[in-house]
Every structure is written in C-alpha cells, then in structure tokens.
Coordinates of C-alpha atoms and ligand atoms in Angstrom, one line a residue:
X260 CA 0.0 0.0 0.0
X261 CA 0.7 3.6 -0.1
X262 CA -0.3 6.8 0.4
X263 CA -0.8 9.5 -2.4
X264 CA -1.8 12.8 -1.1
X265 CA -2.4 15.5 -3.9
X266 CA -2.8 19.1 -2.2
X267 CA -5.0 22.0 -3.5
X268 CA -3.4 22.8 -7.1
X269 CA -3.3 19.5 -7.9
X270 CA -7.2 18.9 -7.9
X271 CA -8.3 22.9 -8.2
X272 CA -10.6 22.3 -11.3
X273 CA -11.5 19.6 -13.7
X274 CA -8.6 19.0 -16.1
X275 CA -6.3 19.0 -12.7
X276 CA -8.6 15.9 -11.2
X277 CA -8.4 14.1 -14.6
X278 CA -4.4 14.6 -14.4
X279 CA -4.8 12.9 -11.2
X280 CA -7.0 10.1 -11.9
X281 CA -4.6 9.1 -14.7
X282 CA -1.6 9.3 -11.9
X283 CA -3.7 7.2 -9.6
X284 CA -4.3 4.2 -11.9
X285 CA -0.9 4.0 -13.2
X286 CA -0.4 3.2 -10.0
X287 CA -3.0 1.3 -9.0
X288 CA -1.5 -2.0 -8.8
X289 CA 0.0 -0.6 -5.6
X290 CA -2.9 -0.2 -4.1
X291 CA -2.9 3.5 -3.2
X292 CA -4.8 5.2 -0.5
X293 CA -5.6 8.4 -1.6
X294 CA -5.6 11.8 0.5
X295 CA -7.2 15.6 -1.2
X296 CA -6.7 18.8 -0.2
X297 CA -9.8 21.3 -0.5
X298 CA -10.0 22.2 -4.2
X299 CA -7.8 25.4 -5.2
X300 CA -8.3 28.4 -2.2
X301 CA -11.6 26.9 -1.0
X302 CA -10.5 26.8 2.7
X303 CA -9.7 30.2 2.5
X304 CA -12.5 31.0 0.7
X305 CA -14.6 29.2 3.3
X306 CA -12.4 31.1 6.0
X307 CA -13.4 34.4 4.7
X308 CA -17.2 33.5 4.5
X309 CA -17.2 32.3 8.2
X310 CA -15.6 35.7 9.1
X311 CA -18.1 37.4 7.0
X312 CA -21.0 36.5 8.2
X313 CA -19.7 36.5 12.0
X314 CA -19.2 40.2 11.3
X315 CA -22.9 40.6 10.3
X316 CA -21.9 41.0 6.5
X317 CA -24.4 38.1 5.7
X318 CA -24.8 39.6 2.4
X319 CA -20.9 39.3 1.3
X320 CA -20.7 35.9 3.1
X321 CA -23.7 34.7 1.4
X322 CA -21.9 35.6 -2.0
X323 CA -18.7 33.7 -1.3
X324 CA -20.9 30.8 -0.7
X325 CA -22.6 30.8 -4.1
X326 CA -19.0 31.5 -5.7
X327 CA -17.9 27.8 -4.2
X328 CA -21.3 26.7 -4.9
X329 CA -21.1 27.0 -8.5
X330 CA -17.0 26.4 -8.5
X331 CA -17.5 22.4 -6.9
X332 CA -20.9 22.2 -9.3
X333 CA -19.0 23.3 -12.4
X334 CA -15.4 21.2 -12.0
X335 CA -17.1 18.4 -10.1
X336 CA -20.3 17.4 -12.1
X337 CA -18.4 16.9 -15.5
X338 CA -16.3 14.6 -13.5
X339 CA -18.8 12.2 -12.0
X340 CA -20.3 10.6 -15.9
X341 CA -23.1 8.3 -15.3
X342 CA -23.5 9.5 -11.6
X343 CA -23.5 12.7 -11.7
X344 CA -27.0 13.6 -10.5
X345 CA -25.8 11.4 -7.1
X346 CA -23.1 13.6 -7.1
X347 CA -24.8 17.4 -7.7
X348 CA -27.6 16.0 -5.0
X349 CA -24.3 15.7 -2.7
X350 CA -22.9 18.6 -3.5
X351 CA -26.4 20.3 -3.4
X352 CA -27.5 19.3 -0.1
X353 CA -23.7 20.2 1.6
X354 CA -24.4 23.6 0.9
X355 CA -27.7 24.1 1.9
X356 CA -26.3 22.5 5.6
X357 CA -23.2 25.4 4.9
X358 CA -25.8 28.2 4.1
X359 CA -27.9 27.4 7.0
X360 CA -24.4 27.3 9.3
X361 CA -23.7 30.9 7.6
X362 CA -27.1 32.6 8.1
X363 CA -26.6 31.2 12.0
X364 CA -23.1 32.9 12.5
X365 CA -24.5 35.7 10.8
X366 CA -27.6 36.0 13.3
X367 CA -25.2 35.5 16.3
X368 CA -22.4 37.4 15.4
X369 CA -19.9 35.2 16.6
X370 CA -17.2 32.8 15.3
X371 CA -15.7 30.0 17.8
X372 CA -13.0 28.0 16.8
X373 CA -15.0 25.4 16.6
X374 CA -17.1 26.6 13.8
X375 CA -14.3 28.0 12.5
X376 CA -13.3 24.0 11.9
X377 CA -17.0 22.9 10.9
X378 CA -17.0 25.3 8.0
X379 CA -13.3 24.5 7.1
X380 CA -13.9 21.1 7.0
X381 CA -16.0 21.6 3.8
X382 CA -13.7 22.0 1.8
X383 CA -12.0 18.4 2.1
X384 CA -15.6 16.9 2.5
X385 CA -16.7 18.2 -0.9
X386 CA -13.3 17.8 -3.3
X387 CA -12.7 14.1 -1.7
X388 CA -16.2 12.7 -2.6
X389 CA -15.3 14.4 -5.6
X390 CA -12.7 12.9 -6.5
X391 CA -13.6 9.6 -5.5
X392 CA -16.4 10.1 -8.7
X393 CA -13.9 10.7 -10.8
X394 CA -12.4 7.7 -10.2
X395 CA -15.0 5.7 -10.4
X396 CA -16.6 7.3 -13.9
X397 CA -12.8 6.7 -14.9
X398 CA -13.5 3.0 -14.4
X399 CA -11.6 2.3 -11.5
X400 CA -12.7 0.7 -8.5
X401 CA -13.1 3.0 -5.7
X402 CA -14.4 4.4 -2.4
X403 CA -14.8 7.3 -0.4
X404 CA -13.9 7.1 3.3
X405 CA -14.9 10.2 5.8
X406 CA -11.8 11.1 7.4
X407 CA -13.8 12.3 10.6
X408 CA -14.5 8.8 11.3
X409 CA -11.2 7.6 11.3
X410 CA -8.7 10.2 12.5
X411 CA -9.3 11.0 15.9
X412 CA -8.1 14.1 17.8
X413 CA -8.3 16.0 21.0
X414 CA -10.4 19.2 21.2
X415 CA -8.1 21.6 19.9
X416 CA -10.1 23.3 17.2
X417 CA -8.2 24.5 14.5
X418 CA -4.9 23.1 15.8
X419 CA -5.9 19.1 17.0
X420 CA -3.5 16.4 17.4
X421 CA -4.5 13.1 16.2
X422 CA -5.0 10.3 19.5
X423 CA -2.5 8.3 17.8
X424 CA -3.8 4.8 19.2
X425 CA -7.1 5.3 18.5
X426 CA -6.3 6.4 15.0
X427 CA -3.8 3.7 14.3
X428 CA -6.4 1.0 15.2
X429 CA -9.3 2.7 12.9
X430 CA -7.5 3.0 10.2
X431 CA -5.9 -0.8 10.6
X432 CA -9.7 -1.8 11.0
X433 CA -11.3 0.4 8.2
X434 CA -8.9 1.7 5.5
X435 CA -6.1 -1.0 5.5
X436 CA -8.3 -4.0 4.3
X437 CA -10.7 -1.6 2.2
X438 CA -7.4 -0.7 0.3
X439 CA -6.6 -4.3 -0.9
X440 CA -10.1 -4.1 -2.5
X441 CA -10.4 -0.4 -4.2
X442 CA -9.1 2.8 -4.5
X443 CA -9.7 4.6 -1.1
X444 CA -9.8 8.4 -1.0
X445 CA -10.4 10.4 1.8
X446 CA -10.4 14.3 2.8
X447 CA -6.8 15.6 4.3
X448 CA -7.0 18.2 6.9
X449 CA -10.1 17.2 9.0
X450 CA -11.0 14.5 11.9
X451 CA -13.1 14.6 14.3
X452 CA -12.9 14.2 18.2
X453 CA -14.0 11.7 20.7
X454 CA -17.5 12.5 20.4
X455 CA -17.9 13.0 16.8
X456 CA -16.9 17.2 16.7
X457 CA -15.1 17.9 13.4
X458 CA -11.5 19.4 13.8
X459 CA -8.9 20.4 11.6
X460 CA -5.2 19.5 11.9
X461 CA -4.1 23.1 11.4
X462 CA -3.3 25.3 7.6
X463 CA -1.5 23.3 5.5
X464 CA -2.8 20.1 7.8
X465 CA -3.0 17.3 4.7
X466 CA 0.2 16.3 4.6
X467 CA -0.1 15.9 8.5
X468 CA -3.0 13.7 7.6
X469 CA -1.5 11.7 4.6
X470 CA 1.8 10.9 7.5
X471 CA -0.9 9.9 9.5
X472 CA -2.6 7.8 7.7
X473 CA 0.7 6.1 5.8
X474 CA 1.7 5.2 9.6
X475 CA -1.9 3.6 10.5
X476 CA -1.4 1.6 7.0
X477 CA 1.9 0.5 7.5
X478 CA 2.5 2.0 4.1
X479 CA 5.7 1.3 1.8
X480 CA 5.8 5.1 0.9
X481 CA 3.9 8.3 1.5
X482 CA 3.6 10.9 -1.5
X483 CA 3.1 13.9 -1.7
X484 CA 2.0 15.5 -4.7
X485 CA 2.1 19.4 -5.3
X486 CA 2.8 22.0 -8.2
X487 CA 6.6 21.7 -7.3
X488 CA 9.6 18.9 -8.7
X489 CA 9.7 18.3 -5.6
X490 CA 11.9 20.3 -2.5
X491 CA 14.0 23.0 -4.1
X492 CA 17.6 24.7 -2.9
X493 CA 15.0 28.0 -2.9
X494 CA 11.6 28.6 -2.1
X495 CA 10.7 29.8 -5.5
X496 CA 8.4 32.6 -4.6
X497 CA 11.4 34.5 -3.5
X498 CA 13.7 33.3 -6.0
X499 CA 13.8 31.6 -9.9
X500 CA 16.7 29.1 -11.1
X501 CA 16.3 26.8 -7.7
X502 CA 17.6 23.3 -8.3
X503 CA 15.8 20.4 -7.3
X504 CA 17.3 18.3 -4.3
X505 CA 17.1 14.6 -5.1
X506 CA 17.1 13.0 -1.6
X507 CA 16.8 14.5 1.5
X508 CA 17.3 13.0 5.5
X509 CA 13.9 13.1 7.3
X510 CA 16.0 15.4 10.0
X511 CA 16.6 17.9 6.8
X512 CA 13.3 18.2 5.7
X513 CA 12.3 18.5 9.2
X514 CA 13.9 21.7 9.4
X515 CA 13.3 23.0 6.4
X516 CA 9.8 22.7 7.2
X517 CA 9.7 24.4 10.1
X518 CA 12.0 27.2 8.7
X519 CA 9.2 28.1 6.2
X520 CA 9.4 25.6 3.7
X521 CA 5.7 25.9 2.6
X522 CA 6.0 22.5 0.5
X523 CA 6.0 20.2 3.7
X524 CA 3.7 20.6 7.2
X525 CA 6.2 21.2 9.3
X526 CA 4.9 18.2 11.3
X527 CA 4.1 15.6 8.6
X528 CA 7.5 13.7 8.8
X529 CA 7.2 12.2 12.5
X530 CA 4.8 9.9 12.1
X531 CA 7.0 9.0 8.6
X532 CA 10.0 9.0 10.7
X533 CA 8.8 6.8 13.3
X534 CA 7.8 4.5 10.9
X535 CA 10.6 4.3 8.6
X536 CA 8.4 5.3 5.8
X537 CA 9.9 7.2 2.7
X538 CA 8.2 10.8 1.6
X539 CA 8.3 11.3 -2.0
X540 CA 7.3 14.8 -3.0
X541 CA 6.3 15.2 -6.4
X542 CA 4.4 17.3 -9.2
X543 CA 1.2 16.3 -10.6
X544 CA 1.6 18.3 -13.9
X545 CA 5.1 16.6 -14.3
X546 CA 4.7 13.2 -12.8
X547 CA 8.2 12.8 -15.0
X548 CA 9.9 15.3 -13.2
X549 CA 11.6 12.7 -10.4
X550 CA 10.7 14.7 -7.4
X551 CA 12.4 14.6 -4.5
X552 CA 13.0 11.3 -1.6
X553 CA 13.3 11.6 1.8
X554 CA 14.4 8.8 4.2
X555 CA 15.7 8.1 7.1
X556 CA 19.6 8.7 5.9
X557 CA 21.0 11.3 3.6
X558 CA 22.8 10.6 0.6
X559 CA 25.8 11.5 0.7
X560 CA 26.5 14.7 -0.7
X561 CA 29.5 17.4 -1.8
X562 CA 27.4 20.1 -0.9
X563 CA 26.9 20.6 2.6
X564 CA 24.5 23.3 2.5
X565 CA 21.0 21.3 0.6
X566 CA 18.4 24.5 0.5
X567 CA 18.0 27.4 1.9
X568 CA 14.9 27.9 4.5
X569 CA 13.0 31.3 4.9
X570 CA 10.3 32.7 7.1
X571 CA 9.1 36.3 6.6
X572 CA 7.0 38.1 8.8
X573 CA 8.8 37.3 12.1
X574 CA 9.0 39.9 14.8
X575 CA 12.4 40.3 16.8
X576 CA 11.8 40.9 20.6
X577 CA 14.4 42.4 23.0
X578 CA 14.2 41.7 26.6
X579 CA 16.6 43.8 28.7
X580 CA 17.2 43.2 32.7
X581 CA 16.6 46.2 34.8
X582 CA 19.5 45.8 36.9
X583 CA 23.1 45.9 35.9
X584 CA 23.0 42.0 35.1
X585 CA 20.9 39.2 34.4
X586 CA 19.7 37.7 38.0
X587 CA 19.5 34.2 38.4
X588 CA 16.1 32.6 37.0
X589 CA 15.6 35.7 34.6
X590 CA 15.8 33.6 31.5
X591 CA 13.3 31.2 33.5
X592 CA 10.8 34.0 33.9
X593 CA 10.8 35.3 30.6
X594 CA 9.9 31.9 28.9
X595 CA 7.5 30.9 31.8
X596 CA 5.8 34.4 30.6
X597 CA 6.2 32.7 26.6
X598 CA 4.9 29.3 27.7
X599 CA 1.5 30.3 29.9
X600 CA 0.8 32.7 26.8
X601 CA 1.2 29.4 24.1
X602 CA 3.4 31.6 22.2
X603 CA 6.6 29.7 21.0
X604 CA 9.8 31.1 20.1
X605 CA 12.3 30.0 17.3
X606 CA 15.7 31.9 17.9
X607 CA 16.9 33.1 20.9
X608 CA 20.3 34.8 21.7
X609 CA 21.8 35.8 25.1
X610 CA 24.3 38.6 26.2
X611 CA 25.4 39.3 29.7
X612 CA 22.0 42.3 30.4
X613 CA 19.7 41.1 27.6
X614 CA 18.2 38.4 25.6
X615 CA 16.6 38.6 21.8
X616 CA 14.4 36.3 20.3
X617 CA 11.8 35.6 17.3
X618 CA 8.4 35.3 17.2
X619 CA 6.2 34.4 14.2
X620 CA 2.8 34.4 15.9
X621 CA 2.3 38.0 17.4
X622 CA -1.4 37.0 18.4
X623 CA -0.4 37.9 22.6
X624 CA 2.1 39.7 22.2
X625 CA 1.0 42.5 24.2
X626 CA -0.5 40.6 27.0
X627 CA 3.6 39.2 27.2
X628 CA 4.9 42.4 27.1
X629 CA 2.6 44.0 30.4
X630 CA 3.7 40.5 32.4
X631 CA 7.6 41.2 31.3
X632 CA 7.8 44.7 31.9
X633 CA 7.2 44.1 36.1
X634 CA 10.7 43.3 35.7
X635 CA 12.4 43.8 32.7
X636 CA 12.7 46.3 29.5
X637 CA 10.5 44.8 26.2
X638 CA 10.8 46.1 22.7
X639 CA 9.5 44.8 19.7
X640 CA 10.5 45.2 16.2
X641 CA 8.0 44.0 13.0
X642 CA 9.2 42.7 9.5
X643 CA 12.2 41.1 10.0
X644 CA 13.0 37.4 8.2
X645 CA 14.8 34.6 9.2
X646 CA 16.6 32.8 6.5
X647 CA 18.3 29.6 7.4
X648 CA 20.9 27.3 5.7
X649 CA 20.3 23.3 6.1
X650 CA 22.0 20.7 5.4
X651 CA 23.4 17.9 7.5
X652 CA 27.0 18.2 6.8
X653 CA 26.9 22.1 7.4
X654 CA 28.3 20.6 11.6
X655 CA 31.3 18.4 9.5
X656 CA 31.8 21.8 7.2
X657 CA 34.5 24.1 8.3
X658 CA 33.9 27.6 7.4
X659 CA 30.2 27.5 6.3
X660 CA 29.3 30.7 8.9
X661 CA 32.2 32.6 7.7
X662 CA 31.4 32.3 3.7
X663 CA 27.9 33.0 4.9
X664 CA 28.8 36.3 6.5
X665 CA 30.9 37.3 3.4
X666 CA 28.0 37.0 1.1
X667 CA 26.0 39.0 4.0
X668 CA 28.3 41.5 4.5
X669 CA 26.7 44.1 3.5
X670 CA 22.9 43.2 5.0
X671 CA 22.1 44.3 8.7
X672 CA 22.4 40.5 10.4
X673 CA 20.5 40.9 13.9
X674 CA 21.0 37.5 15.2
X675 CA 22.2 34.5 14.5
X676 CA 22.3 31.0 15.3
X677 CA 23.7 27.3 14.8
X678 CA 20.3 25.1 15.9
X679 CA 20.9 22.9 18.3
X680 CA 20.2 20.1 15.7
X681 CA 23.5 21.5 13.9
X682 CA 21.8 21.1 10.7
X683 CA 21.4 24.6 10.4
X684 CA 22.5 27.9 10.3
X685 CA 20.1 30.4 10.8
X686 CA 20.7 34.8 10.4
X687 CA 17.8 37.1 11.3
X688 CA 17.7 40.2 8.7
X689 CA 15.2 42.8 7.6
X690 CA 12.1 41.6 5.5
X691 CA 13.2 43.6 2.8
X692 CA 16.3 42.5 2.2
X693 CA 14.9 39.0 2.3
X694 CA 15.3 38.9 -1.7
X695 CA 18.7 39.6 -1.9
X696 CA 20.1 38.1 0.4
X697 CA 18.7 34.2 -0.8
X698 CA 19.9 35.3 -3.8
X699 CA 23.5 36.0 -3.2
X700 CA 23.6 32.8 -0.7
X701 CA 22.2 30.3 -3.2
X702 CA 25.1 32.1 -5.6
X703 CA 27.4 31.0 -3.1
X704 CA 26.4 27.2 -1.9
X705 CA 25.2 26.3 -5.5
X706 CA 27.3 27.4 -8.3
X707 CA 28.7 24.1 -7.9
X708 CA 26.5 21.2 -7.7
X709 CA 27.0 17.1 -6.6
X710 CA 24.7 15.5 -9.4
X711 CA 24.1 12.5 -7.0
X712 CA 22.2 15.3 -4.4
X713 CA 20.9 18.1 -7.1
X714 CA 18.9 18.1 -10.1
Ligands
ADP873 P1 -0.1 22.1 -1.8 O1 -1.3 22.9 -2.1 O2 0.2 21.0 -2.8 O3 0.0 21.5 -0.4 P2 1.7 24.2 -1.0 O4 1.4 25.5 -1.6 O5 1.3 23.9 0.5 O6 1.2 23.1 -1.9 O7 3.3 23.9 -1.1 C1 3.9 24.0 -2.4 C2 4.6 25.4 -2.5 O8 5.6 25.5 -1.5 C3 5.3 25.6 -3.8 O9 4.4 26.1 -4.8 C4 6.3 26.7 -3.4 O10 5.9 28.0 -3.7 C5 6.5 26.6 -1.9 N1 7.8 26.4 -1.4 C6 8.4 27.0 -0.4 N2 9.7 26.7 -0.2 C7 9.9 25.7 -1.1 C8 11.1 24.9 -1.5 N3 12.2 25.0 -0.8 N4 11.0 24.0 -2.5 C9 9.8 23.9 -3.1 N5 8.7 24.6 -2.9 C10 8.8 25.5 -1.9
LIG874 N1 -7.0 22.8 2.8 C1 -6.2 23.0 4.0 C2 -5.6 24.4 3.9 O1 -5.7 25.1 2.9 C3 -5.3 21.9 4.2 C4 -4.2 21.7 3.1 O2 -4.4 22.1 2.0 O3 -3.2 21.1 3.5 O4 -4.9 24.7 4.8
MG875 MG1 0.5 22.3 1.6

C-alpha cells in the first residue's frame, strides 16, 4: 500500500482531477490510498465567509458561498459521468447544511474555533467525494472514506493532534483492508474528536494527515503530490533558477519545514520517521519530473548546504534586565511568561544584560509584554526574516558561517544561530532585504552542484 496525497493545485478544477485520476491508476497495482486537499483556495474562501458573516456581513458571506457553490458544481459534475446527479444531490445538499451554518453565524455574530473548523472542513468533505467520482466514472474501482471517522483528535479546534492509538487501530480496521479491494480516498486536513466534533489538523494540515494515515497503514511510501519537482535549494516565490534536491534526511526536511518551507507541514514527517516510511514529494503536472525522496539517511553529498529555508513576517523581541545584570532565573521567567501565553519562540540569543528572540505568531504579544515589563525592558520590532541554511554536513563543514557572513556582509544580520540540531544555520535580517540576500547565498552554496544530491 501507499499513500498518495495530492494538495489544493493539484485537484483545483476539472482537467487538474483528470491529471490525477490518470496518476492514480498507473499506479494502482499498488494499491494506493488516496488523501485531497480542499479544491484550489476553497479553505480560504470558506475562512473568509465564516468571518463574514460572524461580522454581520451576511450579504458578502452569502456571496462567497454561491461563488464555491457553482465552482464544486462546475469542475465536479463533468467529473462524476453516469452518476452525476448522485453527485450534484451531494454537493447540493452540503451547501444548503453550509448556508444554513452561515445565516446562524450571521444572526449570532460570533465565530468559535470550533465553527471555524466545521465550516473548514468543507472543503476536504466536498473535493474528496469528488474525486472519488472521478475515479469511479474513470472506471476504477473505488471508495470514499470520511476522514472524521477515522482520525481521531483532541479538542483543539483548528490546531488538533491526532489520538494516535485510536487512529492507528481505525484505520488498521477500516482503510487497511478496504485498500486491498479499491481505490480509497479520503479528505486531508479534517478529523473529528471523541464524540464525533469535526476538527482540523491546522493550515496546510494534509500532509499531517496523509503521514498519518501512511503510519496507521503500514505503508511502503507516502507521496506527496504538489505544483513543485519536488523540494527545491530555494523557495521559488522568493527566487527563480532553484535546483531540485534529489534526496533528502527526514532530520533535513524537518527543518526545512519548520523554517518556512511551505511544501511540507512542518509536522508531517514524524509519524513517517517513526515508521521508517519514505516521503516522495512530487508534481502532478510533471509526474516525470523525479521529485524529490526523503528517508531516514541522507545521501551522501559534496554540498553541505542542501536548501535554503526562509520565514518572513517574524518579529524580533528584546528583553533587557533592569538591573546591571541578568539575576538568576531571569531567563526562566521570561519563557515561563512565553509558555502560559502558548506563544513559541524559534531563535533566541543571550548577552550578559539582555536576551533577543523571534516570534512568528504575534497574536499575545502585548499581553507578554505587560507580564515582562514588572521586571524587565520589552521592545519589539516587526518585518524582520529569518533565512536559514540546512544541510546535515553544514556541523562536518569548516567555514560554512564565515562564507555566509561574506555574502552578507553588506545586510544588517541581527542575530544569528547554529540550531541545536547542527543542521542549520540560521541569520535574522530585515524583511526587505529578504530577496537579496537568498539570492546571493544560493550564488554561493550552489554554483557548484554534486549530481548525485541536485537536479
Ligand atoms: P499544496 O497545495 O500542494 O499543499 P503548498 O502550496 O502547500 O502546496 O506547497 C507548495 C509550495 O511550496 C510551492 O508552490 C512553493 O511555492 C512553496 N515552497 C516554499 N519553499 C519551497 C522549497 N524550498 N521548495 C519547493 N517549494 C517551496
Ligand atoms: N485545505 C487546507 C488548507 O488550505 C489543508 C491543506 O491544504 O493542506 O490549509
Ligand atoms: Mg500544503
């Protein structure tokens, strides 16, 4: 078995869900288990509605609805051949359910994160049953599984973690021996807690849930299929001319995840890792294109430096100690402050009378700041970036921080840092400068490149 997880390019309209469907039989014989993302922007377009109407813009939210309306009728019928009136009274009958949810935030005026999820969910609901039409009008055997009754999670709207024992042993029961039989698709990003609410695994949440779902299988390899080769040395909305990396250690991707690599969740590889399973990432509108593998060891590679991380938007906060130098336990009290407030931190540095660190979630930020200024100076600055080199052999690499610095030399660096993992090697500058400097760094690591590592 294995998992193939296509995310919300790769099934935004009609001709993108046929390029799938021909994907998914070729490989067929491997008896995939299939995971969708919501169909183009629909989960922020769902998003955006909920807000809508909780603001008592029924009206505009009311619109948005009818926009998706017509969107999942128009990509999705043509799709579904012989059974497409099953499908449009599907389709039909999920809206009315969403309108009468929108008219109700609308007459309340409020949004909890729990509708926020029960509207989210939709999205995954409508393009998975979808899809599983198109398979079936494509001639394949195959059949649609609700991910809410399989993936169980706590009661963390918008953010819930899977009850991994519970979800092993439903998927082992349900999906496993359904998969020998047919095609199985089923909706990414949703699940539902112990008593049957419907939760979301967090933005960007179906890769969490094809991980998941590969570990409760025990599947030979998870893919991932987005509008990428695969993981490049750059993310390429900041610059062209990345290369494609080959093969990549879990611990890499890992990082490059949670350093703003967009491509993966940033959580997606543990349940992989613990596993052993392989992650393929590859792109649906050039299934020749090789993609790139990541496993448990890297390959071995001249390069030490593999891609180069980046997350924008990041605020920088200094923390100063009133008296001459730090106490004892100041450092403790700062990220006690961090921790009750849920807020986590990504870089930190030290001197002897102050400490700096980044934030990317600014949501209570001021509630920090009053607790920390009883005993210490707080500042804040917005729009800084953090751009970070990875690559396991960067910790075997003389030198690597010093070339860095060169190419940097004329950017404002504010911090930086070698992770604890050593795999990477992280500088904190301006937003703006953001474009330059990945620019002159990937001129630096990857003029040269090992052909056994780069594409
Ligand atoms: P999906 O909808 O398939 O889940 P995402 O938009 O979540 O796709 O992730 C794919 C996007 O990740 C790419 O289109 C690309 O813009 C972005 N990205 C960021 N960093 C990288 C990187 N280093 N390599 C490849 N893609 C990256
Ligand atoms: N549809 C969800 C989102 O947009 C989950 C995903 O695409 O991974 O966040
Ligand atoms: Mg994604």
């Amino acid at each position: 078995m294995i998992v193939m997880k296509f995310g919300g390019t790769s099934v935004e309209s009609e001709t993108a869900i046929r390029r799938v469907t021909e994907i998914v039989r070729a490989a067929e014989v491997r008896r995939p288990v299939v995971v969708v993302s919501a169909m183009g922007k629909t989960t922020n377009k769902l998003l955006a509605m909920a807000r809508e109407a909780a603001a008592g813009r029924r009206d505009q939210a009311l619109g948005l609805l009818d926009e998706l309306r017509l969107d999942h009728l128009r990509h999705g019928l043509p799709l579904a051949g012989a059974e497409s009136a099953d499908l449009e009274r599907f389709i039909r009958s999920h809206f009315e359910w969403l309108e009468e949810f929108v008219k109700g935030l609308a007459a309340v005026g409020e949004l909890s994160l729990r509708s926020m999820d029960a509207i989210a969910s939709a999205g995954e609901r409508l393009s998975s049953l979808i899809v599983s039409f198109a398979f079936r009008a494509a001639g394949m055997r195959a059949e649609h599984v609700d991910s809410r009754r399989v993936i169980v999670t706590d009661t963390r709207f918008t953010e819930a973690r899977p009850l991994f024992e519970r979800t092993y042993a439903a998927l082992k029961e349900r999906v496993a021996p359904l998969a020998q039989e047919a095609v199985v698709v089923m909706g990414g990003f949703i699940g539902s807690t112990l008593d049957g609410q419907t939760t979301t695994l967090g933005r960007g949440g179906s890769d969490y849930s094809a991980a998941i779902i590969g570990a409760g299988i025990d599947a030979e390899e998870i893919q991932i299929w987005t509008d990428v080769d695969g993981m490049l040395t750059a993310d390429p909305r900041i610059i062209a001319g990345g290369h494609r990396v080959k093969s990549l250690s879990f611990a890499e991707a890992a990082e490059m995840a949670y350093f703003g690599a967009k491509v993966l969740h940033p959580a997606t590889v543990l349940p992989a890792v613990e596993k052993n399973i392989p992650v393929v990432i590859l792109n649906s509108r050039r299934p020749e294109a090789g993609g790139t593998r990541i496993a448990s060891e890297a390959v071995p590679s001249k390069n030490p430096v593999k891609s180069i991380s980046c997350k924008r938007g990041i605020t920088i906060v200094n923390i100063r100690s009133t008296r001459m130098l730090m106490a004892h336990g100041f450092l403790r009290r700062i990220f006690e402050v961090f921790d009750r407030f849920t807020t986590s931190v990504d870089m930190v540095s030290t001197s002897e009378v102050s400490v700096s660190l980044t934030l990317d979630n600014t949501e209570n930020l001021r509630a920090i700041t009053d607790e920390i200024r009883s005993f210490a100076e707080i500042t804040a600055e917005n729009d800084h970036a953090l751009v970070c080199l990875v690559g396991e052999n960067i910790r075997h690499t003389p030198g690597i921080a010093g070339r860095a610095f060169q190419v940097l030399s004329k950017l404002n660096v504010r911090m930086i840092s070698q992770g604890a993992s050593l795999l990477n090697l992280g500088f904190v500058i301006a937003d703006r400068d953001v474009p330059e400097a990945v620019a002159a760094l990937h001129r630096e690591f990857f003029s040269e490149l090992d052909p056994a590592v780069f594409d």
